mmCIF file of C-alpha atoms in Angstrom:
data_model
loop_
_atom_site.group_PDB
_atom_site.id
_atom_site.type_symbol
_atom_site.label_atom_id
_atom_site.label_comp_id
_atom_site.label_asym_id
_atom_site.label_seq_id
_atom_site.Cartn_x
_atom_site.Cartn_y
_atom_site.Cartn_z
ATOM 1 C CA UNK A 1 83.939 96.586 129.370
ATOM 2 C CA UNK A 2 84.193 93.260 127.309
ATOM 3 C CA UNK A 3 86.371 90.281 129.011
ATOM 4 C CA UNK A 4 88.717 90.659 126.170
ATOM 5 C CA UNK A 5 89.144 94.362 126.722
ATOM 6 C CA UNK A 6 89.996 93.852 130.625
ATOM 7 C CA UNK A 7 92.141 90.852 129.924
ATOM 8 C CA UNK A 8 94.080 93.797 127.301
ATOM 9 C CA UNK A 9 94.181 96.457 130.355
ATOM 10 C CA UNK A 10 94.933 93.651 132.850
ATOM 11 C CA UNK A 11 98.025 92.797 130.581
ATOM 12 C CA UNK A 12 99.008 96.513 130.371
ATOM 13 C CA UNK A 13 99.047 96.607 133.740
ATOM 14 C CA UNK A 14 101.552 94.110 134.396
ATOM 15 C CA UNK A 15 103.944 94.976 130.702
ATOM 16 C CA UNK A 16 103.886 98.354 132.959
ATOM 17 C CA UNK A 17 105.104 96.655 136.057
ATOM 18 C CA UNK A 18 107.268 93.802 134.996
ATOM 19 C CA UNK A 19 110.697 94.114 134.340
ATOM 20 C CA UNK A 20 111.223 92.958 130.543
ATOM 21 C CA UNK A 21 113.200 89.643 131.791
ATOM 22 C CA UNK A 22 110.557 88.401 134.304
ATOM 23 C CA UNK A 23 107.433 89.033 131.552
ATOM 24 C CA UNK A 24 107.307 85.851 130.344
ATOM 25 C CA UNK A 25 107.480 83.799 134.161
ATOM 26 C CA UNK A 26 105.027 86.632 134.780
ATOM 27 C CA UNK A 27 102.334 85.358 132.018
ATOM 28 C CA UNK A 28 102.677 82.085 132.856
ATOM 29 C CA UNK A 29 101.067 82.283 136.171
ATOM 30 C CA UNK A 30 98.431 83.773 134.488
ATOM 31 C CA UNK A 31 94.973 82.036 133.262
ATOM 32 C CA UNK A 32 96.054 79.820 130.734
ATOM 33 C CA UNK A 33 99.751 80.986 130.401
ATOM 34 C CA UNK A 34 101.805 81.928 127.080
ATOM 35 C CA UNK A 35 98.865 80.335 124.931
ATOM 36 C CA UNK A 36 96.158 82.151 126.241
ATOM 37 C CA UNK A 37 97.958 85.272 125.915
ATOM 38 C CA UNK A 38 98.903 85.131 122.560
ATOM 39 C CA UNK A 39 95.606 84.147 121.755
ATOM 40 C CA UNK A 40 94.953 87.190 123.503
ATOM 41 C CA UNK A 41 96.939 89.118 121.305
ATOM 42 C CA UNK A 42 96.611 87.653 118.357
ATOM 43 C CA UNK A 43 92.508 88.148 118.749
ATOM 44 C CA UNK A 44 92.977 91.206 119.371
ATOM 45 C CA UNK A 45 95.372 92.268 115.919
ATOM 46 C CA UNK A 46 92.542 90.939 113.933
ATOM 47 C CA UNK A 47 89.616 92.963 116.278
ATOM 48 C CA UNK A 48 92.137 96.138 114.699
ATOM 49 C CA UNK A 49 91.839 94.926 111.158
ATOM 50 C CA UNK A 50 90.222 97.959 108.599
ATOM 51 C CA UNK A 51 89.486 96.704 105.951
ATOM 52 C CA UNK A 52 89.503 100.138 104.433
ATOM 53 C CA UNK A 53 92.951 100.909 104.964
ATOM 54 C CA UNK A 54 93.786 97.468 103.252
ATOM 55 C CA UNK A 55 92.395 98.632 99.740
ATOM 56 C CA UNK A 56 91.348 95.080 98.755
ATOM 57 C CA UNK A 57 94.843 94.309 98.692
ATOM 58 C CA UNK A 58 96.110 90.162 100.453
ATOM 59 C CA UNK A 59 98.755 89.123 102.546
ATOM 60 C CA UNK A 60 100.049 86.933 105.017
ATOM 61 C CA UNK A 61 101.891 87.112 108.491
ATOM 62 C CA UNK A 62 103.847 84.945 109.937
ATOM 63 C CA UNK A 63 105.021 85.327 113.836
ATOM 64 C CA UNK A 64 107.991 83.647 114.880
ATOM 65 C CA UNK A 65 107.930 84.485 118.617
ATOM 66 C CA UNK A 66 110.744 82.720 120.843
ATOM 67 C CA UNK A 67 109.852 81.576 124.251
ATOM 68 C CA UNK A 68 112.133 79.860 126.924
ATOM 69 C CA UNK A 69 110.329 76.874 126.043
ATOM 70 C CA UNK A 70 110.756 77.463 122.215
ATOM 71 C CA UNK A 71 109.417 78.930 119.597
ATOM 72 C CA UNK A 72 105.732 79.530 118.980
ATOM 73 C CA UNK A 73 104.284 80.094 115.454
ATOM 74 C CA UNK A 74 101.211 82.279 114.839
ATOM 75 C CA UNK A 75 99.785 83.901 111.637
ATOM 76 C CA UNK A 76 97.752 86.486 110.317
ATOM 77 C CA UNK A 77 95.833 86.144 107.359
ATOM 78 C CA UNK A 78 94.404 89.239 105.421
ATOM 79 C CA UNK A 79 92.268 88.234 102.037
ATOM 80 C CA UNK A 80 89.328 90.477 100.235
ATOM 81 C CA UNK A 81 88.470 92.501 103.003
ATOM 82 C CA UNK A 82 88.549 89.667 106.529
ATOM 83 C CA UNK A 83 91.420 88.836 108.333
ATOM 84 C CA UNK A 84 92.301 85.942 110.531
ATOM 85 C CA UNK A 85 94.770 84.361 112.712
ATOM 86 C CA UNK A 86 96.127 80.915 114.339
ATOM 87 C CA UNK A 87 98.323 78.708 115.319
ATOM 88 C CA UNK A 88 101.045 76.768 113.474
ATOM 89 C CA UNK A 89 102.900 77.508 110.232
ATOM 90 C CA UNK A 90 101.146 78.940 107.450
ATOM 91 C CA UNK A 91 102.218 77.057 104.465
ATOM 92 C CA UNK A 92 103.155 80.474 102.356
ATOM 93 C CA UNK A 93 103.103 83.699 104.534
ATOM 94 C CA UNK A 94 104.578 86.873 102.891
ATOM 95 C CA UNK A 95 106.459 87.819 105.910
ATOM 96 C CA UNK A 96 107.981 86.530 108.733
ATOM 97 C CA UNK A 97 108.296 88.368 111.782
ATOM 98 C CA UNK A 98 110.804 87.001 114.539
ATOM 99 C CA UNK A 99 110.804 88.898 118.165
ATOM 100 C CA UNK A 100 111.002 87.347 121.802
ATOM 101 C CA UNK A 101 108.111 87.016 123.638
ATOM 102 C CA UNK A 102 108.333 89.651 125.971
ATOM 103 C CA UNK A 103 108.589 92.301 122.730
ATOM 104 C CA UNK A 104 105.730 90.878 121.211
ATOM 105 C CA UNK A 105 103.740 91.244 124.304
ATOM 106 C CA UNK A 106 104.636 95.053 124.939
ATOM 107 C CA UNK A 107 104.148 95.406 120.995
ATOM 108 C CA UNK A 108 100.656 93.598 121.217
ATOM 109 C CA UNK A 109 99.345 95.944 123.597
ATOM 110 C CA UNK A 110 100.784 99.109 122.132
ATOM 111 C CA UNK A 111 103.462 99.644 124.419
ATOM 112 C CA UNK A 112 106.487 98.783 121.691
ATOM 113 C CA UNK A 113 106.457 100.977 118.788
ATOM 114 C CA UNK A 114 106.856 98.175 115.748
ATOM 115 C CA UNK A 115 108.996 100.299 114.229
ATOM 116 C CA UNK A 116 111.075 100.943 117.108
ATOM 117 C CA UNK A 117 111.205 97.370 117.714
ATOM 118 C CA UNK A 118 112.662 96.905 114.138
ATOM 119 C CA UNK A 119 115.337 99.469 114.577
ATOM 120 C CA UNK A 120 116.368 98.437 118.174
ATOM 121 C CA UNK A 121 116.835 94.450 116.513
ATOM 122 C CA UNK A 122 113.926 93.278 118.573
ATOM 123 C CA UNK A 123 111.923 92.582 115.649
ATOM 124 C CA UNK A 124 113.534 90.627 112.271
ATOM 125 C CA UNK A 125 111.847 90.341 109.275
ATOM 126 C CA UNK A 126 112.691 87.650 106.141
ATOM 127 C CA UNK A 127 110.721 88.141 103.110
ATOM 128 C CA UNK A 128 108.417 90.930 101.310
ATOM 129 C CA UNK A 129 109.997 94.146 102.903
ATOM 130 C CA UNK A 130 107.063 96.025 101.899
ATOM 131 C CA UNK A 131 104.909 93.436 103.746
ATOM 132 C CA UNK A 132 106.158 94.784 106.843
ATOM 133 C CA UNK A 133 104.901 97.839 106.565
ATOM 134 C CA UNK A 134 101.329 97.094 106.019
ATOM 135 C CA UNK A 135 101.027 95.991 109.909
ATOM 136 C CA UNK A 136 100.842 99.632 110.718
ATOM 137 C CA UNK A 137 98.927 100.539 107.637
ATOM 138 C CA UNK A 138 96.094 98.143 107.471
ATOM 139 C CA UNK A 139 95.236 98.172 111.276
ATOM 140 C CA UNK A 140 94.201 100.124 113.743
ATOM 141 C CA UNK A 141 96.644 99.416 116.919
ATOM 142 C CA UNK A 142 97.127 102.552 119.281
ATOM 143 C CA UNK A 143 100.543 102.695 120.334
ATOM 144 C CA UNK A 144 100.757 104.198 124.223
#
């Protein structure tokens, strides 16, 4: 098993075992904290990335994800057949995808449905409406 695979099942473990409101104190106690685990996640969206399913076709991500401590930007960037992520703002994403950090944690490791999350309001979206769907079409994330 790769480190970034047991850090993924280590994190299932505790989105499994942590109530919703003590998930974020709970990843900050962890190696590196919120940063390390959105890295985490973020690393692993692009890992999920097929190319195939994406036809050729571009478009850009942005995460809005509020934290207790504020908000932390992240993108994803797909563009003739790679995708990417970081930090920060990208200066013209298609999308942008506001949820708490908790929901974006349980999403990241397949444990929130993202459409599930949209319909419950724990997921907004501003912008291309048919940008949203292509999270669940061009990648491969198992949802458990």
């Amino acid at each position: 098993m790769t480190t970034q695979q047991q850090d993924v099942t280590d994190l299932i473990e505790l989105v499994e075992s942590t109530p919703a409101r003590e998930l974020e104190a709970a990843v900050a106690q962890r190696p590196g904290g919120v940063d390390a685990t959105l890295r985490l996640l973020f690393d692993l969206l692009v890992s999920e990335f097929n190319p195939e399913k994406a036809g050729g076709e571009k478009g850009t991500f942005q995460f809005d994800i509020a934290t207790s401590t504020g908000h932390k930007p992240y993108y994803v960037h797909v563009e003739d057949g790679t995708c990417g992520c970081g930090a920060g703002q990208h200066e013209a994403p298609d999308i942008t995808i506001g949820i708490k950090l908790p929901d974006m944690i349980a999403m990241g490791v397949g444990k929130l449905p993202g459409a599930k999350a949209f319909l419950t309001g724990k997921l907004r979206l501003s912008g291309s409406p048919l940008m949203g769907t292509k999270l669940g079409e061009w990648f491969d994330h198992p949802e458990t």
